[in-house]
PDB file of C-alpha atoms in Angstrom:
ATOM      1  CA  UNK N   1     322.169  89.566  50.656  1.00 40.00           C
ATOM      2  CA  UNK N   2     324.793  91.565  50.492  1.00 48.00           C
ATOM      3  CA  UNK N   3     325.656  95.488  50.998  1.00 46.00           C
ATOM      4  CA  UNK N   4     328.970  97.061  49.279  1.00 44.00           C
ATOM      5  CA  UNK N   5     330.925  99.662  51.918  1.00 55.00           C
ATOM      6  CA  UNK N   6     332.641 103.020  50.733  1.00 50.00           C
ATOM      7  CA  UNK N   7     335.689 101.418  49.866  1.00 60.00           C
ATOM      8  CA  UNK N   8     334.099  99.763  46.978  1.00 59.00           C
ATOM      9  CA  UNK N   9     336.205  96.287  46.957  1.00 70.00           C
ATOM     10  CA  UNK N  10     334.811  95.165  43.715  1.00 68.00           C
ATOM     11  CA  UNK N  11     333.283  91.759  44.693  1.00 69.00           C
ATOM     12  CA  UNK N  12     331.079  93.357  47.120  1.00 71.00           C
ATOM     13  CA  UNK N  13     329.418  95.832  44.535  1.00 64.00           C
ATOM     14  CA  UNK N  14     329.017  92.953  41.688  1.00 64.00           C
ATOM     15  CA  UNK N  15     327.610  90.699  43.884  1.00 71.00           C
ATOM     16  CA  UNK N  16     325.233  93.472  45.250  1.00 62.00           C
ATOM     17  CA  UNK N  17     324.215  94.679  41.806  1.00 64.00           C
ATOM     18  CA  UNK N  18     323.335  90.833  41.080  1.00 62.00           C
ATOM     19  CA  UNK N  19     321.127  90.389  44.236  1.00 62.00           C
ATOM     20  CA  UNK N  20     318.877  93.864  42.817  1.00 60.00           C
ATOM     21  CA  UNK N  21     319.109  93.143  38.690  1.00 55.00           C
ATOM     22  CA  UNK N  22     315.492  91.576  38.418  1.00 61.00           C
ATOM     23  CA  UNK N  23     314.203  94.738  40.076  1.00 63.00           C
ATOM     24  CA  UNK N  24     316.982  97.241  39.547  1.00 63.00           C
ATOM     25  CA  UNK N  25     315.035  99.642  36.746  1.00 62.00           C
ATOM     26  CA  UNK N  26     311.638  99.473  38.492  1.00 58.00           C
ATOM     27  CA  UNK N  27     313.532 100.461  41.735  1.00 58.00           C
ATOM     28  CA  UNK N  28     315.161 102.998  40.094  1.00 61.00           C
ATOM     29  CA  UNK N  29     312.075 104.933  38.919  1.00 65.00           C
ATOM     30  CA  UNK N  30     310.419 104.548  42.106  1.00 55.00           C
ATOM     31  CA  UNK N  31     313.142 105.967  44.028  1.00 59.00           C
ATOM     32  CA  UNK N  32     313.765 108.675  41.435  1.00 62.00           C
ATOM     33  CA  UNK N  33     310.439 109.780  41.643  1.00 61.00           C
ATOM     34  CA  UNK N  34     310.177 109.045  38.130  1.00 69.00           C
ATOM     35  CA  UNK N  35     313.347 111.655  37.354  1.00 83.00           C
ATOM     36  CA  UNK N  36     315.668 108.759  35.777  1.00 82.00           C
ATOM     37  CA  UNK N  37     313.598 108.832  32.307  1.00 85.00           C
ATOM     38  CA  UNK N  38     313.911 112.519  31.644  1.00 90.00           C
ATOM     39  CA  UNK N  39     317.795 111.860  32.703  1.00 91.00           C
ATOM     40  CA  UNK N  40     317.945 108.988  30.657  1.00 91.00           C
ATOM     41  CA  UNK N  41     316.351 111.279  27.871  1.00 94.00           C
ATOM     42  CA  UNK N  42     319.381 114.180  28.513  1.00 97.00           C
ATOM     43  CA  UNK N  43     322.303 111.421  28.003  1.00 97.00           C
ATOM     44  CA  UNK N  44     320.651 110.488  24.752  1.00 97.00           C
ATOM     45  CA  UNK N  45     320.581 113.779  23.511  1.00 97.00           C
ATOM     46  CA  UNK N  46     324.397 114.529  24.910  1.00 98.00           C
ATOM     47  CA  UNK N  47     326.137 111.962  23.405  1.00 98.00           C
ATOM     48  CA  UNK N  48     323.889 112.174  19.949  1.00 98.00           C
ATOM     49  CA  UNK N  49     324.370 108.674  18.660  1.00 98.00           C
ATOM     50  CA  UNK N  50     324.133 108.706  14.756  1.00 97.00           C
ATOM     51  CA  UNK N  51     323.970 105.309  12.337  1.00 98.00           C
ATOM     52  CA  UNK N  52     327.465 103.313  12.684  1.00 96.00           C
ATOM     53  CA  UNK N  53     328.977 104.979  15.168  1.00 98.00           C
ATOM     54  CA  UNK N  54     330.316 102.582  17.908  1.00 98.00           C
ATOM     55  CA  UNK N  55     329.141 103.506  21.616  1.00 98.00           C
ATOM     56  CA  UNK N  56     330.273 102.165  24.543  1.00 98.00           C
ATOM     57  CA  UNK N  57     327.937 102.312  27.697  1.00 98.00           C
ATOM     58  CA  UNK N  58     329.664 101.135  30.780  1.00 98.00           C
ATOM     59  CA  UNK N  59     327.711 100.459  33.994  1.00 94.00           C
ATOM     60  CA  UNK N  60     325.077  99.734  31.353  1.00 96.00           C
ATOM     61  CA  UNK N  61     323.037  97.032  33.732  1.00 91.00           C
ATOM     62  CA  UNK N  62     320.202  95.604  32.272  1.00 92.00           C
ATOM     63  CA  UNK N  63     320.739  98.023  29.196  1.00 96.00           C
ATOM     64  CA  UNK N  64     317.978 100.313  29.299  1.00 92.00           C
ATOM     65  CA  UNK N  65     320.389 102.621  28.959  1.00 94.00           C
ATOM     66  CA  UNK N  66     321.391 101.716  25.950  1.00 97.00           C
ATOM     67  CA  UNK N  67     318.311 101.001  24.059  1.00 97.00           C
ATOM     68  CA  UNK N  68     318.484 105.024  22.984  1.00 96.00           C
ATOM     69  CA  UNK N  69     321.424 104.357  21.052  1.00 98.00           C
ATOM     70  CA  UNK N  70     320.324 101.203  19.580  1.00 98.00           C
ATOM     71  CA  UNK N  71     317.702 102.902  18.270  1.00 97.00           C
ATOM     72  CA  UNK N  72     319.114 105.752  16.613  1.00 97.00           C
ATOM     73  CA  UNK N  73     321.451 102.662  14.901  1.00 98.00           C
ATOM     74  CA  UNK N  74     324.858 103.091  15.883  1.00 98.00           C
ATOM     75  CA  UNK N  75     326.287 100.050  16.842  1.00 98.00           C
ATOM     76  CA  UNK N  76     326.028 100.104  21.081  1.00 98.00           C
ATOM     77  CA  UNK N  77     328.036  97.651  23.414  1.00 98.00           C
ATOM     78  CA  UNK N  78     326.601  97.731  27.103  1.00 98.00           C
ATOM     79  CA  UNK N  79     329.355  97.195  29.296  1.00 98.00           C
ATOM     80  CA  UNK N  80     329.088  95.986  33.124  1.00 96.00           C
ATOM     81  CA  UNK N  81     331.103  93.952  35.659  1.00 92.00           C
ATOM     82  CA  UNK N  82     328.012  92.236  37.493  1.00 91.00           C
ATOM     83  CA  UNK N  83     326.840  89.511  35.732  1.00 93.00           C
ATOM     84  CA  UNK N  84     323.452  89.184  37.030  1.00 92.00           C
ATOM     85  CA  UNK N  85     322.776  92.441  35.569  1.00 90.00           C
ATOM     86  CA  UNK N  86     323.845  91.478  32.405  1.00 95.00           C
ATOM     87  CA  UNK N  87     321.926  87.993  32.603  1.00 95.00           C
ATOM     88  CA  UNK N  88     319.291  90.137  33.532  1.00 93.00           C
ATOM     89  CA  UNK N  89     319.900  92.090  30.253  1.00 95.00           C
ATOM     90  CA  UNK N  90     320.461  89.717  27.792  1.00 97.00           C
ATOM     91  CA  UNK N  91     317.286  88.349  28.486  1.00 97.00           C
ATOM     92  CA  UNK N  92     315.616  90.829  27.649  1.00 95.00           C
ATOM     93  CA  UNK N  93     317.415  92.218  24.843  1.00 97.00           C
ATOM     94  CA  UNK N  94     319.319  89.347  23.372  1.00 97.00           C
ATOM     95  CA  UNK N  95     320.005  91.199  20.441  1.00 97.00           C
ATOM     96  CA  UNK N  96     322.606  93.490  22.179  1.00 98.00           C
ATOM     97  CA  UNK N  97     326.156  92.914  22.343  1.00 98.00           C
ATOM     98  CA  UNK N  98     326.306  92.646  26.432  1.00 98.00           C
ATOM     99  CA  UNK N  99     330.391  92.368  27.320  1.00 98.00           C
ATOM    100  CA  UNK N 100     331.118  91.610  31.050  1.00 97.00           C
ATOM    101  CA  UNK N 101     334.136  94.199  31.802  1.00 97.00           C
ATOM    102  CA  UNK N 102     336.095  95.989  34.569  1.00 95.00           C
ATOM    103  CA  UNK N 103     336.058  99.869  34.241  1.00 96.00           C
ATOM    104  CA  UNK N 104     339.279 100.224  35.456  1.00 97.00           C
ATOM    105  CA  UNK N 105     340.234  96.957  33.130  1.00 97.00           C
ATOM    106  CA  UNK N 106     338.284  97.570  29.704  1.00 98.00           C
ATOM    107  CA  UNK N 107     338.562  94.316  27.274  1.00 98.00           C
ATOM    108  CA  UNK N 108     338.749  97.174  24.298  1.00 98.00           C
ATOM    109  CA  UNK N 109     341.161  97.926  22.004  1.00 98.00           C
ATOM    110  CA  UNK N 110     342.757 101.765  21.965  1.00 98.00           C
ATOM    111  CA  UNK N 111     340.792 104.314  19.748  1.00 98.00           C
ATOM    112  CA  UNK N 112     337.822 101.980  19.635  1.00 98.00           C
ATOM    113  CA  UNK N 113     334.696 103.968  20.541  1.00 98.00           C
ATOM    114  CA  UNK N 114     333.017 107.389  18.702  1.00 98.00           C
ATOM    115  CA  UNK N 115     331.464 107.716  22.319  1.00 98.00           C
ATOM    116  CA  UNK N 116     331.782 106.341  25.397  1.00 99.00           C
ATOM    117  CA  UNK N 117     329.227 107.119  28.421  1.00 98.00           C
ATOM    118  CA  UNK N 118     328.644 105.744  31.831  1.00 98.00           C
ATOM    119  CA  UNK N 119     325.111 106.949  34.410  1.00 94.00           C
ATOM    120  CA  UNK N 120     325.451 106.423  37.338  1.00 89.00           C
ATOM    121  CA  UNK N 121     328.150 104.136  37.593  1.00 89.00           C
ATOM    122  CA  UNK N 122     331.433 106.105  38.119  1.00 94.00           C
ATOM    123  CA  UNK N 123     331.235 106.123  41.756  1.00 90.00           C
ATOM    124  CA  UNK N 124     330.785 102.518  42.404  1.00 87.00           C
ATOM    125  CA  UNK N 125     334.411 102.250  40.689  1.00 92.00           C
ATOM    126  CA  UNK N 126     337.375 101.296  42.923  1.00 89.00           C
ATOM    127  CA  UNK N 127     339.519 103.441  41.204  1.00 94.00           C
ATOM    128  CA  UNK N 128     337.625 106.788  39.406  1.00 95.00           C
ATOM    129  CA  UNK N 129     340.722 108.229  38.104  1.00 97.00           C
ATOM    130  CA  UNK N 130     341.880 104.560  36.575  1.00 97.00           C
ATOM    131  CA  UNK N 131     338.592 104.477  34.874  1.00 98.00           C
ATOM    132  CA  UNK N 132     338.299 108.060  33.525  1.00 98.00           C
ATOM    133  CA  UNK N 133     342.112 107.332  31.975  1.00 98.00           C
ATOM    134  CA  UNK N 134     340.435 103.921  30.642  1.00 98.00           C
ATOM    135  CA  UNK N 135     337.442 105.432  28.755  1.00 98.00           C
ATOM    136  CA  UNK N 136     339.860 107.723  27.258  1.00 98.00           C
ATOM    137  CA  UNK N 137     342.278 105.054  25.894  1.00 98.00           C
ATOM    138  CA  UNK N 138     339.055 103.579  24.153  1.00 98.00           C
ATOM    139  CA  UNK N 139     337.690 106.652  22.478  1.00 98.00           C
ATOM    140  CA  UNK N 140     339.133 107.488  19.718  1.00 98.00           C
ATOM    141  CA  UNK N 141     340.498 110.919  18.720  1.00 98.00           C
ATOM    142  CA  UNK N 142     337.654 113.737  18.111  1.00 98.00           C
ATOM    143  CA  UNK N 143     335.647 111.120  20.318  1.00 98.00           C
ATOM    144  CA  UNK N 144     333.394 112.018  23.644  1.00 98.00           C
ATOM    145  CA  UNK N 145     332.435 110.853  26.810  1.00 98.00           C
ATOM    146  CA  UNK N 146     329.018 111.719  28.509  1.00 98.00           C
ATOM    147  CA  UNK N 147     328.859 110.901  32.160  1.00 98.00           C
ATOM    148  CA  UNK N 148     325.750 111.113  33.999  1.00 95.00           C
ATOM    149  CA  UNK N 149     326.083 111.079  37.862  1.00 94.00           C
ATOM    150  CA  UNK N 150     324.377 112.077  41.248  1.00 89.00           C
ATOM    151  CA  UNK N 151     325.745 115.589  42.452  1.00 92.00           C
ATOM    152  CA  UNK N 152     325.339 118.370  44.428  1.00 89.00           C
ATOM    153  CA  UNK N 153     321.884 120.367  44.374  1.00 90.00           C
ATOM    154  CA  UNK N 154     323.221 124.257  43.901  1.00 89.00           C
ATOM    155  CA  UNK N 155     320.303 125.596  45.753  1.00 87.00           C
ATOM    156  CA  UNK N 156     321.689 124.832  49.504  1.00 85.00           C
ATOM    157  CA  UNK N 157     318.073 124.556  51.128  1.00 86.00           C
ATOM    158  CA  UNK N 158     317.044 121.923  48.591  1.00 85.00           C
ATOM    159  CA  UNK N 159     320.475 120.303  49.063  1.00 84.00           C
ATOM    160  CA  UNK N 160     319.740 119.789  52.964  1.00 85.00           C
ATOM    161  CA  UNK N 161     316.015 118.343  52.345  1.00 85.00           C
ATOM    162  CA  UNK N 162     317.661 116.329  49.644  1.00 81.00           C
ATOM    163  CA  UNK N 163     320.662 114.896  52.195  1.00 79.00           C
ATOM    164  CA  UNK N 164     317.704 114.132  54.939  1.00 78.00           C
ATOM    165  CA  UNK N 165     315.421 112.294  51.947  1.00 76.00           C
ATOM    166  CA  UNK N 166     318.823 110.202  50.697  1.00 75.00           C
ATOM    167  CA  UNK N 167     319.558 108.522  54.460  1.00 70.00           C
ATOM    168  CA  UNK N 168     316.098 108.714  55.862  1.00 78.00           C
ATOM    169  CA  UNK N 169     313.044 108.075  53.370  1.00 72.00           C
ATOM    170  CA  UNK N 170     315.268 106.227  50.877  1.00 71.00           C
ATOM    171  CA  UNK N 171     315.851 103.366  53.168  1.00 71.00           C
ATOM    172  CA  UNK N 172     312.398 102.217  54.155  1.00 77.00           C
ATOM    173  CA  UNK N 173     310.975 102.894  50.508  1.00 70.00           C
ATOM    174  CA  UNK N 174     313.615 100.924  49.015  1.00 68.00           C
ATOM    175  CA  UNK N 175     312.833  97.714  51.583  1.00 71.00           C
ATOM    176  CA  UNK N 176     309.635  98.200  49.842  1.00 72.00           C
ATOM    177  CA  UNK N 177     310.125  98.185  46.335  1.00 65.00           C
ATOM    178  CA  UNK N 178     313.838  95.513  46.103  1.00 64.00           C
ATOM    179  CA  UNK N 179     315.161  92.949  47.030  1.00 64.00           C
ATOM    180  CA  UNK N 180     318.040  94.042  49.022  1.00 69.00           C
ATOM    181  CA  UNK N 181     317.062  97.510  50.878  1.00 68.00           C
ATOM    182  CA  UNK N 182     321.096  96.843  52.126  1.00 72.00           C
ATOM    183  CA  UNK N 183     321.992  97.698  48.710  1.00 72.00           C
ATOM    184  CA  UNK N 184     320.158 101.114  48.542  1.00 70.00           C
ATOM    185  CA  UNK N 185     321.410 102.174  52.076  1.00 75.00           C
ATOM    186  CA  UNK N 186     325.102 102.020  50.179  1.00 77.00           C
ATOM    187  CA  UNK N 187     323.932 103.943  47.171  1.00 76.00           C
ATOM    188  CA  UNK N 188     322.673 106.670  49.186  1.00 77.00           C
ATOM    189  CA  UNK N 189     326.118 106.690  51.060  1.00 81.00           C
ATOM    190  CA  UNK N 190     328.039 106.960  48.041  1.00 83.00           C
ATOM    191  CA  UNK N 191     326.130 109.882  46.603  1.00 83.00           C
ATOM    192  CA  UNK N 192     326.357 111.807  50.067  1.00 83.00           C
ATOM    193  CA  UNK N 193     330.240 110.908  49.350  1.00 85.00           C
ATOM    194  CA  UNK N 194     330.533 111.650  45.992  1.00 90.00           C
ATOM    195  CA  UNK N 195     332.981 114.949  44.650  1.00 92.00           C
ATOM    196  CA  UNK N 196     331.023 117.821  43.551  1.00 94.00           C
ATOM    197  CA  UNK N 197     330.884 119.457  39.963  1.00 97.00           C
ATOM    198  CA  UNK N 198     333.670 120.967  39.569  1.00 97.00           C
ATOM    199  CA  UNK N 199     335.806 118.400  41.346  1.00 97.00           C
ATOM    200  CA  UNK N 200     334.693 115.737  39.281  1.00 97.00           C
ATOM    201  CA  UNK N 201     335.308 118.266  36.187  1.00 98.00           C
ATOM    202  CA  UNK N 202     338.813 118.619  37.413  1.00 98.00           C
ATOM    203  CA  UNK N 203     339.569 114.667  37.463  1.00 98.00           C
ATOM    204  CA  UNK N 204     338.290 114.519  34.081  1.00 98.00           C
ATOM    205  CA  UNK N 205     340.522 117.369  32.751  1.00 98.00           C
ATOM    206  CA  UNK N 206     343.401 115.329  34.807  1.00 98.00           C
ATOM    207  CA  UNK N 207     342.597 112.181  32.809  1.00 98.00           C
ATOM    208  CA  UNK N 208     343.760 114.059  28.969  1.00 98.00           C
ATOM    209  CA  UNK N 209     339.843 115.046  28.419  1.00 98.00           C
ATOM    210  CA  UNK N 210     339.410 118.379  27.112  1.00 98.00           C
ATOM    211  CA  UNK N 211     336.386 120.916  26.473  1.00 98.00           C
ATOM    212  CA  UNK N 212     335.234 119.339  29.866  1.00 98.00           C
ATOM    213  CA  UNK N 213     331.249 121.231  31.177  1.00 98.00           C
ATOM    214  CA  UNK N 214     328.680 119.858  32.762  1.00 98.00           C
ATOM    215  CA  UNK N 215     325.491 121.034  33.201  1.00 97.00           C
ATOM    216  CA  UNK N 216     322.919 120.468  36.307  1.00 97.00           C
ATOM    217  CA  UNK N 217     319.513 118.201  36.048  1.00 95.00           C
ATOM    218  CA  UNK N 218     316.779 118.763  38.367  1.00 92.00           C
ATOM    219  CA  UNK N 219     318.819 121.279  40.222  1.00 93.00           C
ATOM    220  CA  UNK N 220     321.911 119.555  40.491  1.00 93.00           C
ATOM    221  CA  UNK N 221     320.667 116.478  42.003  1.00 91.00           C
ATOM    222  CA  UNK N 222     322.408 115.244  38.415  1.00 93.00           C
ATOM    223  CA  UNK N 223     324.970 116.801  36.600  1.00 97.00           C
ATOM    224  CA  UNK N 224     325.940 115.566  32.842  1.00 98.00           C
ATOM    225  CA  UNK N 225     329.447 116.098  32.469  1.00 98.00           C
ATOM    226  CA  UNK N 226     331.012 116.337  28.978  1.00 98.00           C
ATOM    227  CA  UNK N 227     334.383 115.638  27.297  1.00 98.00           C
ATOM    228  CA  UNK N 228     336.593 115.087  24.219  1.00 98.00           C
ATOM    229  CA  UNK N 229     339.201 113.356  23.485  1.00 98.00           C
ATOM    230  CA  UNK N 230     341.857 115.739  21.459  1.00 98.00           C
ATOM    231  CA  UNK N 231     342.769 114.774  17.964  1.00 94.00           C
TER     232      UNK N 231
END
């Protein structure tokens, strides 16, 4: 088994993505309490997929984040750099177009994508900044990028019984519900680690995005941050 550390070197979070992909979206809900459909539900609804459009969605796992998009029928390419996740994925949904790709690396051409969105995927990239810049290359003019991400709760008593539940009850009800508890010990890490709102807001801004806002789900334990790329 195998448990990625802060610096992110890439081979450590691929391989520990691959260890968790049978059990990855089960695990998910469980630890979410349930919250990651509703969230799933508000990136639908931001990026508003129509017929044709091409959407990319990076970090996309198994793809059950991209099943919304599918189905309004725009043309969706799920996008990750562990390959057991997408094995995972293509198994299930071998209709999709799965693409194994580096977010700081994309195989796209420029001005490729009407939207491009990642959830909760941006902070287990080496390099954010590289991979904001890269999303934006890919989009083409008048296009948008949704990110959904773990954040900062706004109300600061909720924010400290959220830090305790993230290192100390996420731990021993992850060992019960994956495969690799190691791997959920990381992901708590990284959210504890992760910039705030505005922060991230700035680095998107810093990457050529404009109109950037973001907007808080269930209190700011999830923010959906917003973009477009000028014309």
């Amino acid at each position: 088994m195998t448990r990625a550390t802060l610096d992110k070197q890439p081979h450590e979070v691929a391989t520990m993505f691959d260890d968790v992909a049978a059990n990855y979206d089960l695990t998910n809900d469980v630890l979410s309490l349930g919250q990651s459909r509703l969230w799933r539900k508000e990136v639908a609804k931001a990026v508003d997929a129509r017929p044709a459009q091409k959407v990319l969605d990076l970090a996309a796992g198994t793809a059950t984040s991209s099943l919304p998009f599918a189905a309004t029928g725009a043309y969706v390419v799920p996008c990750d750099f562990s390959i057991g996740m997408l094995k995972v994925g293509k198994g299930r949904h071998p209709h999709l177009p799965f693409t194994a790709g580096d977010a700081t690396a994309l195989p796209f051409k420029d001005d490729t994508f009407d939207a491009v969105t990642i959830s909760f995927g941006l902070r287990n990239v080496q390099d954010t900044d590289a991979a904001l810049r890269e999303l934006f290359r890919v989009t083409r003019p008048g296009g948008r990028v949704v990110i959904c991400e773990f954040s900062q709760p706004t109300w600061k008593p909720f924010r400290t019984v959220y830090s305790e539940y993230l290192m100390r009850a996420l731990p021993p009800v992850a060992t019960a519900v994956s495969s690799n508890p190691d791997a959920y010990v990381y992901l708590a890490e990284s959210i504890r680690a992760w910039p705030d709102q505005p922060a991230l807001a700035a680095r998107l801004q810093r990457a050529g995005w404009s109109k950037v806002a973001w907007r808080n789900l269930t209190g700011g334990v999830v923010a959906l941050h917003r973009g477009r790329k000028p014309q």
